[in-house]
Short mmCIF file of C-alpha atoms and ligand atoms in Angstrom, two decimals:
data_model
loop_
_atom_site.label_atom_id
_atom_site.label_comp_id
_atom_site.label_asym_id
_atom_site.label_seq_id
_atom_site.Cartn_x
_atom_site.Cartn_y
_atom_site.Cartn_z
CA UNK E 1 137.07 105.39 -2.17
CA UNK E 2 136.43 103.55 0.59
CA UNK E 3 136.31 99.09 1.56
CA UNK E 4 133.00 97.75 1.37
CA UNK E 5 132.40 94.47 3.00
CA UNK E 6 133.68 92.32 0.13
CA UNK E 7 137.39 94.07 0.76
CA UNK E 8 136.85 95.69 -2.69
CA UNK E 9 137.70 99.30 -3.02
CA UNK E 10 134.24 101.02 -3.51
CA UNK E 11 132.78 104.27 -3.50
CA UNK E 12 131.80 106.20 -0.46
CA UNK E 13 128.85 107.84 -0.96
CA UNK E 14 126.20 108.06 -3.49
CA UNK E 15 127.00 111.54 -4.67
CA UNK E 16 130.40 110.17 -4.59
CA UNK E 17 129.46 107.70 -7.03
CA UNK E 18 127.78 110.50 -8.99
CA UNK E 19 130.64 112.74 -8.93
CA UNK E 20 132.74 109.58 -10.33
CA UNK E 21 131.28 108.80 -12.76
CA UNK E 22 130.78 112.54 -14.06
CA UNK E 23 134.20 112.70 -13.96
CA UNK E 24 135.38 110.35 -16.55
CA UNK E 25 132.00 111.67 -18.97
CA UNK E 26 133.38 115.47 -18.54
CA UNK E 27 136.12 115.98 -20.70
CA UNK E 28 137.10 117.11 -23.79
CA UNK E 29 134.33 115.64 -25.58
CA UNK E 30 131.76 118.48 -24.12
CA UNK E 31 133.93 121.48 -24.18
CA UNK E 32 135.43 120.44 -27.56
CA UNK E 33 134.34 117.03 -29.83
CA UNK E 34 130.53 118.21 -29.63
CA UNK E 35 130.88 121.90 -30.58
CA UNK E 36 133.53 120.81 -33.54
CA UNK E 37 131.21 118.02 -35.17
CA UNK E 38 127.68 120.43 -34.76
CA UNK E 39 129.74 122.88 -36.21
CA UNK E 40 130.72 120.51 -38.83
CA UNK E 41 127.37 118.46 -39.41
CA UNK E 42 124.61 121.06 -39.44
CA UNK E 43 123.92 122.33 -36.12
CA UNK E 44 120.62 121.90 -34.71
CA UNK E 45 120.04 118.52 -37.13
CA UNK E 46 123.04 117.35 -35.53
CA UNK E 47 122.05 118.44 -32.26
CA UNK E 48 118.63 116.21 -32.46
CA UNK E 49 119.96 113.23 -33.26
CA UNK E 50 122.26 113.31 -30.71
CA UNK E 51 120.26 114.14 -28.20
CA UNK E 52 117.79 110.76 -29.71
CA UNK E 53 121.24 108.25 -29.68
CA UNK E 54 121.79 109.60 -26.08
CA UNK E 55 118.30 108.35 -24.93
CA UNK E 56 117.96 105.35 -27.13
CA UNK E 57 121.31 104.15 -26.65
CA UNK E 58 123.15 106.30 -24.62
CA UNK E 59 121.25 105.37 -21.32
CA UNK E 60 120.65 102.14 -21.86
CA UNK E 61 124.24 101.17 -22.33
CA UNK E 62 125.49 102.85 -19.75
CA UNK E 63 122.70 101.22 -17.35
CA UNK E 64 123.60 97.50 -18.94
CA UNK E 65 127.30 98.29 -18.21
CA UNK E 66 127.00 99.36 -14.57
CA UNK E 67 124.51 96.56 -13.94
CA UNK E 68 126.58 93.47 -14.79
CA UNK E 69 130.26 95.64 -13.27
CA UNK E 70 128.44 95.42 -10.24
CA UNK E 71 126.96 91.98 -9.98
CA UNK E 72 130.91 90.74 -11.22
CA UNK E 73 132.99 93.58 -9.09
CA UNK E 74 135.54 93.04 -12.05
CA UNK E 75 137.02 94.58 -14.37
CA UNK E 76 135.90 94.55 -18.08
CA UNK E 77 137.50 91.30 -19.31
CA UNK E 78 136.47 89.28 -16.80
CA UNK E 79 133.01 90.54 -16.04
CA UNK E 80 132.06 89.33 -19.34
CA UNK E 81 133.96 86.06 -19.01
CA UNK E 82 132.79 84.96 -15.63
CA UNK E 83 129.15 86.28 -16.07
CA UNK E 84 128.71 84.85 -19.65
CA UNK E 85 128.39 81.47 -20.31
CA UNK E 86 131.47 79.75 -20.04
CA UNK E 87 133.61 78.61 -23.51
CA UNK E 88 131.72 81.90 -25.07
CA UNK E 89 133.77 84.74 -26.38
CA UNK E 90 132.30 87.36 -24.44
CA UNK E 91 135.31 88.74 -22.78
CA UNK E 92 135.91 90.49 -26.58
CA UNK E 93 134.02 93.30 -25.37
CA UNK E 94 136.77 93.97 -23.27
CA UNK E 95 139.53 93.21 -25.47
CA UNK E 96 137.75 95.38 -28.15
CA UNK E 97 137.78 98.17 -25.40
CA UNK E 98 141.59 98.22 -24.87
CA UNK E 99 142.21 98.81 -28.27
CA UNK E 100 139.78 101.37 -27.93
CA UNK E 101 141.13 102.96 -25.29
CA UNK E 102 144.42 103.38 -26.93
CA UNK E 103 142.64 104.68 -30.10
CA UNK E 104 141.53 107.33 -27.95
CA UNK E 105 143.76 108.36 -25.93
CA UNK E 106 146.63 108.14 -29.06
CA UNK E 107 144.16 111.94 -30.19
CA UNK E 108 143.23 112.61 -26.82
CA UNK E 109 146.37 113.30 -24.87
CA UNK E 110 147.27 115.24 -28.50
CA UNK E 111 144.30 117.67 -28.12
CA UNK E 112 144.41 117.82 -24.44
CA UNK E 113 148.50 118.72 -25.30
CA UNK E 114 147.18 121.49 -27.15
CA UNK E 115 144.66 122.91 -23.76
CA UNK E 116 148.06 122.43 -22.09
CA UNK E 117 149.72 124.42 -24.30
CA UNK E 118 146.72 127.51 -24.58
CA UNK E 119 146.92 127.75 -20.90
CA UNK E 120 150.83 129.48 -21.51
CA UNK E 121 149.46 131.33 -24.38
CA UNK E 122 146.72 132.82 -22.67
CA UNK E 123 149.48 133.93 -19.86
CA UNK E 124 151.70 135.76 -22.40
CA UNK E 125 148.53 137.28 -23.88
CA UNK E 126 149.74 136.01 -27.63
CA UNK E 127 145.90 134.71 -28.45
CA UNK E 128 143.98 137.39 -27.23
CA UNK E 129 142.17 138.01 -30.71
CA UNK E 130 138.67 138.71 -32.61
CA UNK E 131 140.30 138.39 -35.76
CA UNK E 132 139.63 134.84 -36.67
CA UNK E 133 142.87 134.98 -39.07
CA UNK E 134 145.13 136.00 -36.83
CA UNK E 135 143.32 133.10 -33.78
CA UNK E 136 144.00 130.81 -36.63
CA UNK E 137 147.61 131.64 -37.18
CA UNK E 138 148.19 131.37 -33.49
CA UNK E 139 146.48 128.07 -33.89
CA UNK E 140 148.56 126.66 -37.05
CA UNK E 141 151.95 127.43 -35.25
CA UNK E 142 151.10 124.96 -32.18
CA UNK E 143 149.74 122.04 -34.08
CA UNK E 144 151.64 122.71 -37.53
CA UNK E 145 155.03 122.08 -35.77
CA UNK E 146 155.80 118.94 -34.82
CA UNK E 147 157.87 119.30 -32.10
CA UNK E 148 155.95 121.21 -30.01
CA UNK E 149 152.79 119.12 -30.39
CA UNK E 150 154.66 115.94 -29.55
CA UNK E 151 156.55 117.87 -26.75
CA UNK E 152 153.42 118.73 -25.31
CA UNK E 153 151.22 115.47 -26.01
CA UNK E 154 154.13 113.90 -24.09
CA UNK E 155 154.16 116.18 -21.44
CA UNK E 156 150.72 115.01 -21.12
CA UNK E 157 151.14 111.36 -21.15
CA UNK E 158 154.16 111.87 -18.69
CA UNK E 159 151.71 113.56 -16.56
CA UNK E 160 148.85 111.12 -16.84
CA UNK E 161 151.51 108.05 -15.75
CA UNK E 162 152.74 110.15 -12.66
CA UNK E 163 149.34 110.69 -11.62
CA UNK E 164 148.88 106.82 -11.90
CA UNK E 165 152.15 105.62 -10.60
CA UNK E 166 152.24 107.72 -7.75
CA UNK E 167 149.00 106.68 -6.62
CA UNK E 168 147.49 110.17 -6.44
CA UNK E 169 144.23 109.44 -8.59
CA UNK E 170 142.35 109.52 -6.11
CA UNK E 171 143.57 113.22 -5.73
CA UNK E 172 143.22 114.48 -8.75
CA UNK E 173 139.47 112.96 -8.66
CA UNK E 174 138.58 114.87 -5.74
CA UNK E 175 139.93 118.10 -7.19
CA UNK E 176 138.17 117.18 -10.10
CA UNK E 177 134.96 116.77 -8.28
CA UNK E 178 135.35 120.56 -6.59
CA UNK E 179 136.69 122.16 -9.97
CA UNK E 180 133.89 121.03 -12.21
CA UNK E 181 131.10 123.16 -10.30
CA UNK E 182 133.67 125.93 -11.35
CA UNK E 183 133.90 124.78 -14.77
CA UNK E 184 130.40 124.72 -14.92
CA UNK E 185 130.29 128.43 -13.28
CA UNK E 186 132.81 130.04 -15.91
CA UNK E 187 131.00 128.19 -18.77
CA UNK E 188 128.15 130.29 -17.70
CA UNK E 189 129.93 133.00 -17.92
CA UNK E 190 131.14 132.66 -21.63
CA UNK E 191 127.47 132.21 -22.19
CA UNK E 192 126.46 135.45 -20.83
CA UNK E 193 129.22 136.97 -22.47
CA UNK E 194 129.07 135.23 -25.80
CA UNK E 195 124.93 136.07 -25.65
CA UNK E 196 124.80 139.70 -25.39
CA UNK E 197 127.53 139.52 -28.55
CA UNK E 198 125.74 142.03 -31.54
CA UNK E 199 125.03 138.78 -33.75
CA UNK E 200 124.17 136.57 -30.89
CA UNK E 201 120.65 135.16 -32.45
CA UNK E 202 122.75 133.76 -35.64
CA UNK E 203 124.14 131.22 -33.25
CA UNK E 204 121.91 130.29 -31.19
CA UNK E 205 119.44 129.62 -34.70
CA UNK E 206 122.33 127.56 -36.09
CA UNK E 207 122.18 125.81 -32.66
CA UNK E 208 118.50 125.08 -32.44
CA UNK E 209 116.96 125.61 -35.76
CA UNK E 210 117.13 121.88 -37.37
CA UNK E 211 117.86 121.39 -41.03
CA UNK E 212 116.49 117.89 -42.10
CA UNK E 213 118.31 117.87 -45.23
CA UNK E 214 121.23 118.22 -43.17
CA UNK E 215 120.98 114.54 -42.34
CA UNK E 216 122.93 111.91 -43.42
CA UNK E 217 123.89 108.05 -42.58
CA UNK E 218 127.32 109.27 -42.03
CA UNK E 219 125.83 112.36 -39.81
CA UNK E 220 123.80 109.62 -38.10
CA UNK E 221 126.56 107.21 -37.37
CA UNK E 222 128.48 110.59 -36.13
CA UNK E 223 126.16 111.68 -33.93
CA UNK E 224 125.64 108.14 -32.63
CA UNK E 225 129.60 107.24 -31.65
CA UNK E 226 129.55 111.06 -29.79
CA UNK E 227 127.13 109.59 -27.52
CA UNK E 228 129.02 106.49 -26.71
CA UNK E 229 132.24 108.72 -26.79
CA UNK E 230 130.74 111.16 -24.26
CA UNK E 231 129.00 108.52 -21.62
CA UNK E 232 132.15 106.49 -21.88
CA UNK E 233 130.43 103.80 -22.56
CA UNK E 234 130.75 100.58 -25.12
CA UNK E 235 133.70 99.54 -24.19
CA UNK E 236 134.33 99.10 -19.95
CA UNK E 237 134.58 101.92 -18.46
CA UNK E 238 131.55 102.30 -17.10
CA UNK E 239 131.34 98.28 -16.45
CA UNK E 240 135.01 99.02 -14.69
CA UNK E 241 133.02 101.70 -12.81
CA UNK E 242 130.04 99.81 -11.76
CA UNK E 243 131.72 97.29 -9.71
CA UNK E 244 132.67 99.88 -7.62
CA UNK E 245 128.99 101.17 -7.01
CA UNK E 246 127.25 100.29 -4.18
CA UNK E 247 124.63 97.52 -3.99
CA UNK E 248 122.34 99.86 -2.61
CA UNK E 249 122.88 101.97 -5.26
CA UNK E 250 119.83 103.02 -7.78
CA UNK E 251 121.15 102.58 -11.01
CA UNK E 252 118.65 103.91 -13.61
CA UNK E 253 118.17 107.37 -11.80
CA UNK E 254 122.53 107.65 -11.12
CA UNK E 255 123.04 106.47 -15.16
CA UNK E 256 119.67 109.07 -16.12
CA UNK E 257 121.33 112.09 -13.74
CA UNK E 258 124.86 111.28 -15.43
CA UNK E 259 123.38 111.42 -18.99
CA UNK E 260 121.50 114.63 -17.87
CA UNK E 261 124.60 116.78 -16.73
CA UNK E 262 126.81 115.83 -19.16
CA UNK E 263 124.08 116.44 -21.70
CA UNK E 264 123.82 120.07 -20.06
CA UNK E 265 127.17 121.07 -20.00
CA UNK E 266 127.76 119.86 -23.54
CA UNK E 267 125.06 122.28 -24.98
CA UNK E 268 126.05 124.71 -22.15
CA UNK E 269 129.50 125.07 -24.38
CA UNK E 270 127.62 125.16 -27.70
CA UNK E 271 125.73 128.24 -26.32
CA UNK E 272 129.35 129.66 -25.61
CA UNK E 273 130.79 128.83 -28.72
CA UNK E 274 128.64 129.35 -31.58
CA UNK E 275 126.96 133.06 -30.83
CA UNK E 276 130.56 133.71 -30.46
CA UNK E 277 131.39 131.89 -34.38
CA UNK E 278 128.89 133.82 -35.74
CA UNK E 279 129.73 137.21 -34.21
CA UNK E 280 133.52 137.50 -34.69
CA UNK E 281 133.10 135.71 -38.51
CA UNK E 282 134.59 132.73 -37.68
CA UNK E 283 134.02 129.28 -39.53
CA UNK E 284 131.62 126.91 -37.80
CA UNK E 285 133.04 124.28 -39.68
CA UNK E 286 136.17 124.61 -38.48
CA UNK E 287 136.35 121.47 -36.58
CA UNK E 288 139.39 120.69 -34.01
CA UNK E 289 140.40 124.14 -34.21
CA UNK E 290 136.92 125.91 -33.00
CA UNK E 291 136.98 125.89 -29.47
CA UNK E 292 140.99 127.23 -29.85
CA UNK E 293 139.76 129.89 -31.55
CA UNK E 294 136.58 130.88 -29.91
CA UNK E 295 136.87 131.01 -26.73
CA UNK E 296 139.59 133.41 -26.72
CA UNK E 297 137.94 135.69 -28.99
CA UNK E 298 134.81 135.58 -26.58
CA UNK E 299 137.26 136.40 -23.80
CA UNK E 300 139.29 138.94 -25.60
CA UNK E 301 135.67 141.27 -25.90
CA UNK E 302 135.62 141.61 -22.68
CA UNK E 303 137.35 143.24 -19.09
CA UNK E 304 139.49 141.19 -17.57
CA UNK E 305 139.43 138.46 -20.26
CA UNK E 306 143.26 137.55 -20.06
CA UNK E 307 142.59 136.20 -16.63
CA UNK E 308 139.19 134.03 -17.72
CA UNK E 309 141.19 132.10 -20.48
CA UNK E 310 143.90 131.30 -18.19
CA UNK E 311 141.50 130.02 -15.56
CA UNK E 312 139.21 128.27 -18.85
CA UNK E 313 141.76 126.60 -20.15
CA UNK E 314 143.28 124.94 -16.82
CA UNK E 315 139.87 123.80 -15.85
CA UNK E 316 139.56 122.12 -19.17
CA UNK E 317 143.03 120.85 -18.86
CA UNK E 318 141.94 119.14 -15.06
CA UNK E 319 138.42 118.05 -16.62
CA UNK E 320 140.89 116.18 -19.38
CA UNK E 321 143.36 114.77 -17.11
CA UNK E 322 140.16 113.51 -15.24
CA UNK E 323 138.86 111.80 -18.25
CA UNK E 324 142.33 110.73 -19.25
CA UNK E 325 142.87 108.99 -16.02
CA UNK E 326 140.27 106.92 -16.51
CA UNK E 327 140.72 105.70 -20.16
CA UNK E 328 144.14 105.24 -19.33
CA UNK E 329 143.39 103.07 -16.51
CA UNK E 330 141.28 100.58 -18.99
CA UNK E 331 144.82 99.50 -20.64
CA UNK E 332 146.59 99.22 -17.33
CA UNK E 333 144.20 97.22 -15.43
CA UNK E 334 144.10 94.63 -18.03
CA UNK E 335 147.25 94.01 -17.88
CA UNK E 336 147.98 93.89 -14.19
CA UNK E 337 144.86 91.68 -13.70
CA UNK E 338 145.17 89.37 -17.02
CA UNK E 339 148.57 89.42 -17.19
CA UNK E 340 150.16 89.68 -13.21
CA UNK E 341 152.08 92.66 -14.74
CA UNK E 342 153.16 95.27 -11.39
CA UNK E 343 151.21 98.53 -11.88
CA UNK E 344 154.71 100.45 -12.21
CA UNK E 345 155.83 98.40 -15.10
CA UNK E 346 151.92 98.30 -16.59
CA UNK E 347 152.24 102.10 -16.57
CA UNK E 348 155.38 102.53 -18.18
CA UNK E 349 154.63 100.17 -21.07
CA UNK E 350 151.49 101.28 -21.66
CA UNK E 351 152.71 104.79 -21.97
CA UNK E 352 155.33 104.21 -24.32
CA UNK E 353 152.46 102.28 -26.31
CA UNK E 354 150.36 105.61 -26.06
CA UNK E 355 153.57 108.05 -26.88
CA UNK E 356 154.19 105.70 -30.09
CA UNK E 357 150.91 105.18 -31.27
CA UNK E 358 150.18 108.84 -30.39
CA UNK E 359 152.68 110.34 -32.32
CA UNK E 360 151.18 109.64 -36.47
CA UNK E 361 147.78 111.21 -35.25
CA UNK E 362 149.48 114.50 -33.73
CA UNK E 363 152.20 114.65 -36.84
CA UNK E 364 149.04 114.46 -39.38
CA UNK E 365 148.53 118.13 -38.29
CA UNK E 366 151.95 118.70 -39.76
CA UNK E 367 154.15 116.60 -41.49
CA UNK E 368 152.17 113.62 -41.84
CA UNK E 369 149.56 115.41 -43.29
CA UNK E 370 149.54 113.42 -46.70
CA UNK E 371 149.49 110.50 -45.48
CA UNK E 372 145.97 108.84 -45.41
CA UNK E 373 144.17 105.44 -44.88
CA UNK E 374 140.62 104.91 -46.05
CA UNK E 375 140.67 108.71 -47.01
CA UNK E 376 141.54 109.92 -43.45
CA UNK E 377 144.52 111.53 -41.79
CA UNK E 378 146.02 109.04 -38.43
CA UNK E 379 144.12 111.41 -36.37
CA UNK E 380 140.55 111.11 -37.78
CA UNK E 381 141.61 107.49 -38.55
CA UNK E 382 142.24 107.02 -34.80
CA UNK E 383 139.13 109.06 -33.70
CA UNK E 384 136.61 107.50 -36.45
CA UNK E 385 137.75 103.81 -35.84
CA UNK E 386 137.37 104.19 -32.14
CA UNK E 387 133.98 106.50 -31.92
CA UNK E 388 132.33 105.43 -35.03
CA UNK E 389 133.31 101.69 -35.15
CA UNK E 390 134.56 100.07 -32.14
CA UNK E 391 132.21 101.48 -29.11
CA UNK E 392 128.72 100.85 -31.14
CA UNK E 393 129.96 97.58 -32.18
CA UNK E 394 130.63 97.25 -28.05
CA UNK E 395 127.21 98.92 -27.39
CA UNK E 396 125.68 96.24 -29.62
CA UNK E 397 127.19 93.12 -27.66
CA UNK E 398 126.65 94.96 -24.27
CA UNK E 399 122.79 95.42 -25.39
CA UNK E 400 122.74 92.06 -26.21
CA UNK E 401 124.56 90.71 -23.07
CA UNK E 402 121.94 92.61 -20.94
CA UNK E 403 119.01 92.32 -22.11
CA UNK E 404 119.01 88.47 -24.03
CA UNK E 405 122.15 86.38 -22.64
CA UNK E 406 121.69 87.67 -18.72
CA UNK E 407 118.33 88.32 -19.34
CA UNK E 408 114.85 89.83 -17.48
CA UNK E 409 114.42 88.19 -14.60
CA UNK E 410 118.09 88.51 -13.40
CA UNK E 411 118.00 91.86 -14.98
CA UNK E 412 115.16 93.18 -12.91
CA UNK E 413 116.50 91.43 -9.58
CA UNK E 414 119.58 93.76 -10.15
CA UNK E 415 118.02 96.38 -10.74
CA UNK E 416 115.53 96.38 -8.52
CA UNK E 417 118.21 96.05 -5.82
CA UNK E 418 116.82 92.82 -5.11
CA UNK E 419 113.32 94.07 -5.01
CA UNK E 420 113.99 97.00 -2.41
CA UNK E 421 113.23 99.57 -5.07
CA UNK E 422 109.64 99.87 -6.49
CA UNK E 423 110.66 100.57 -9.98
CA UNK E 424 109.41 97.96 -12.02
CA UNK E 425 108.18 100.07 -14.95
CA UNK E 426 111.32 101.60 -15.71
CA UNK E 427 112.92 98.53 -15.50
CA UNK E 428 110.49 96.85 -18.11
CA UNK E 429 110.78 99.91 -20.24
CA UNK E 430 114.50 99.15 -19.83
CA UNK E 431 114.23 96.11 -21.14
CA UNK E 432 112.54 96.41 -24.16
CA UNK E 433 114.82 99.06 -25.14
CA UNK E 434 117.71 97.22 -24.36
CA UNK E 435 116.37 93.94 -26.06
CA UNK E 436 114.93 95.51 -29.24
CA UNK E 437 115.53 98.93 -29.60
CA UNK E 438 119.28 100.09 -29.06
CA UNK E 439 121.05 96.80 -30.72
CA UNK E 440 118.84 97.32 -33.59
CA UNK E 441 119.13 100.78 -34.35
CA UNK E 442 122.85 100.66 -33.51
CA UNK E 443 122.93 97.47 -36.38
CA UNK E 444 121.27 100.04 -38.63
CA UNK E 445 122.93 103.03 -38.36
CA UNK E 446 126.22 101.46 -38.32
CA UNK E 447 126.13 99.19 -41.36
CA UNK E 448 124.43 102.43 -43.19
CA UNK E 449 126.44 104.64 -41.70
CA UNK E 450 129.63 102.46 -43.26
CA UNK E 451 127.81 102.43 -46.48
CA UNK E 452 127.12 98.71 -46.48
CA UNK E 453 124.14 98.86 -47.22
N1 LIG X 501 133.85 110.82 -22.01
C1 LIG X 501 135.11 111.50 -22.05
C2 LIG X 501 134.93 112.85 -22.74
O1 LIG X 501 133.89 113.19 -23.14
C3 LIG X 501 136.17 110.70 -22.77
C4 LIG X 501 136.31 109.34 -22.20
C5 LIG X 501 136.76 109.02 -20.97
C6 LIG X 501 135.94 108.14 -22.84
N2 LIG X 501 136.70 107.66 -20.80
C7 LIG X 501 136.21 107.10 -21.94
C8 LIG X 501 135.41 107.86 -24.08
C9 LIG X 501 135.92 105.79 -22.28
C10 LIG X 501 135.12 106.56 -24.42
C11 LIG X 501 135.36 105.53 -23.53
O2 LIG X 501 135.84 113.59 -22.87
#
């Protein structure tokens, strides 16, 4: 990052800005959420509707929130406060998105514990396996014991607050930046591998051959909070990450190429997984324990496949600290800015908040496991309130924000760059998406989705 004028840290360079913003979309929520709920909700059906809440209210979210980051140069909280009008509660959507981020990251740093932990398992060889019983054992005996999951969702979060505290983000970003092309590469690979498997075409039809019956309002409200999961969006991230963009910036075509490679490498994985599922027997239903179980059984089929999930599961483990970093940041910001906290003492607390909080949705793959509220383990509690609940009902405000409290004619100044870029159709098309299309269908599939009505 480097000072603009204002004395604000800012990014670079455009593909900089690009490669930023990639980063905290790329995470565990391509190489693992998405292939774990298709499997789970139907495939293909799934798929579709995904790929419609992406575009409908994916894109326009994640435009709204880098619009108004940038016109504040603020963080969440107070981009809403000082840009709404003043004695209305606006700055909600960024207290909604701290609580949010801890949701998140109380499963996130548990799962990402577990890529931590495949990495050494793939080194001593002890997962190399077709047999989907004995990939599932292997599985069972990492998450089933507690103290090894904690130990290594803690290793995780102690990781995650060195990275912070010791100022290095801006590091790990840049190795992140140069190791996702190679993430990208090796996912390729899996899908060469995974489609020249015998039962290949079984896959790839569960993949792309929609089901309609399939569909659901739950499956719909699913699909819908993966979207907002994967953009990072509906609760400040990406407003956190516009005020760093440049004014110069174009932000429909940056927010349309983000949506466009994540989008890619999501179904990029799917390709790797599920010809692979279907091939070696294994459930697609299987949920968080599918891409454990896959992708070394891809691997194991082929020469030299020790080596590939060693190097597969690091680069997942940098594309989650990558992600992690920047969720993590949402919590620690606040409270330096709101709260004059020093960053060292805002990182400590807030990881102790995380290991805490953590800890009920990693022990409900083990001793916890009985214990349930609304029907649901902490874990899926923790993943369902913050995907499914909290980030539409931020999408919805955000929508509303944009397009009817800040409104067209400041909207299209902004994004127009002042009137320097000749893009006035998208931006109208923008607009009446963001004003009637997006907080309405979010309002529906929500409320359905929660069986209210
Ligand atoms: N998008 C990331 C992923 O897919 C996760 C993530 C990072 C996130 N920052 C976020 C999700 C903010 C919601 C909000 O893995």
């Amino acid at each position: 990052m480097a000072q603009q004028t204002s004395g604000r840290d800012g990014f670079a360079t455009r593909l900089g800005v690009l490669a930023a913003t990639l980063g905290s979309a790329v995470g565990l929520g391509n190489i693992w959420k998405f292939p774990a709920l298709t499997g789970q909700n139907g495939g293909a059906t799934f798929l579709l509707v995904y790929i419609i809440a992406t575009l409908l209210v994916g894109l326009p979210v994640m435009i709204s929130e880098i619009m108004l980051g940038r016109k504040a140069k603020a963080n969440a909280v107070r981009t809403y406060r000082e840009l709404g009008p003043k004695g209305q509660p606006w700055s909600l959507i960024g207290i909604s998105g701290v609580i949010a981020a801890v949701l998140i990251m109380g499963f996130y740093t548990d799962v990402a514990g577990w890529v931590f932990a495949y990495i050494f398992k793939a080194m001593s060889g002890s997962i190399a396996t077709t047999d989907p019983a004995v990939a599932k054992e292997a599985f069972v005996a990492l998450v089933g014991s507690p103290t090894q999951s904690l130990m290594w969702q803690w290793i995780v979060l102690a990781l995650v607050s060195a990275i912070i505290l010791g100022g290095v983000s801006s590091g790990i970003e840049r190795t992140t930046k140069i190791l996702m092309p190679v993430l990208l590469l090796l996912l390729c690979v899996v899908c060469a591998r995974s489609l020249t498997l015998p039962k290949a075409a079984e896959g790839l039809a569960f993949l792309f051959t929609p089901d309609f019956s399939k569909i659901t309002g739950g499956v719909i409200l699913m699909a819908l909070g993966l979207a907002f999961f994967k953009l990072s969006i509906g609760m400040g991230t990406m407003t956190t990450y516009g005020s760093y963009f440049r004014d110069d910036q174009n932000i429909p075509v940056t927010a349309a190429r983000v949506m466009l490679c994540d989008l890619s490498i999501s179904i990029l994985a799917g390709v790797a997984i599920f010809p692979a599922v279907f091939n070696f027997g294994f459930e697609p239903s299987a949920g968080p324990s599918l891409l454990f179980m896959t992708i070394p059984a891809v691997f194991a089929s082929m020469p030299g496949g020790q080596l590939f999930t060693v190097i597969f599961f690091c680069l997942t483990a940098i594309a989650a600290t990558g992600a992690m970093l920047s969720l993590f940041e949402v919590p620690v910001a606040w409270l330096v800015e709101e709260f004059k906290m020093s960053r060292a003492k805002a990182t400590i607390g807030t990881a102790l908040v995380l290991g805490v909080m953590g800890a009920p949705a990693t022990l409900s793959m083990s001793v916890l496991g009985d214990f349930k509220m609304f029907g649901l383990n902490m874990f899926d509690l923790y993943d369902f309130v913050s995907s499914n609940i909290l980030l539409p009902v931020g999408g919805i405000f955000i929508c509303i924000f944009a397009g009817w409290v800040w409104g067209s004619k400041r909207t299209r100044e902004l994004l127009s760059n002042g009137g320097h870029l000749d893009n006035a159709a998208v931006v109208s098309g923008f607009l009446f998406v963001v004003k009637w299309v997006s907080p309405v269908l979010v309002t529906i599939v929500l409320l359905n989705g929660l069986k209210l009505f």
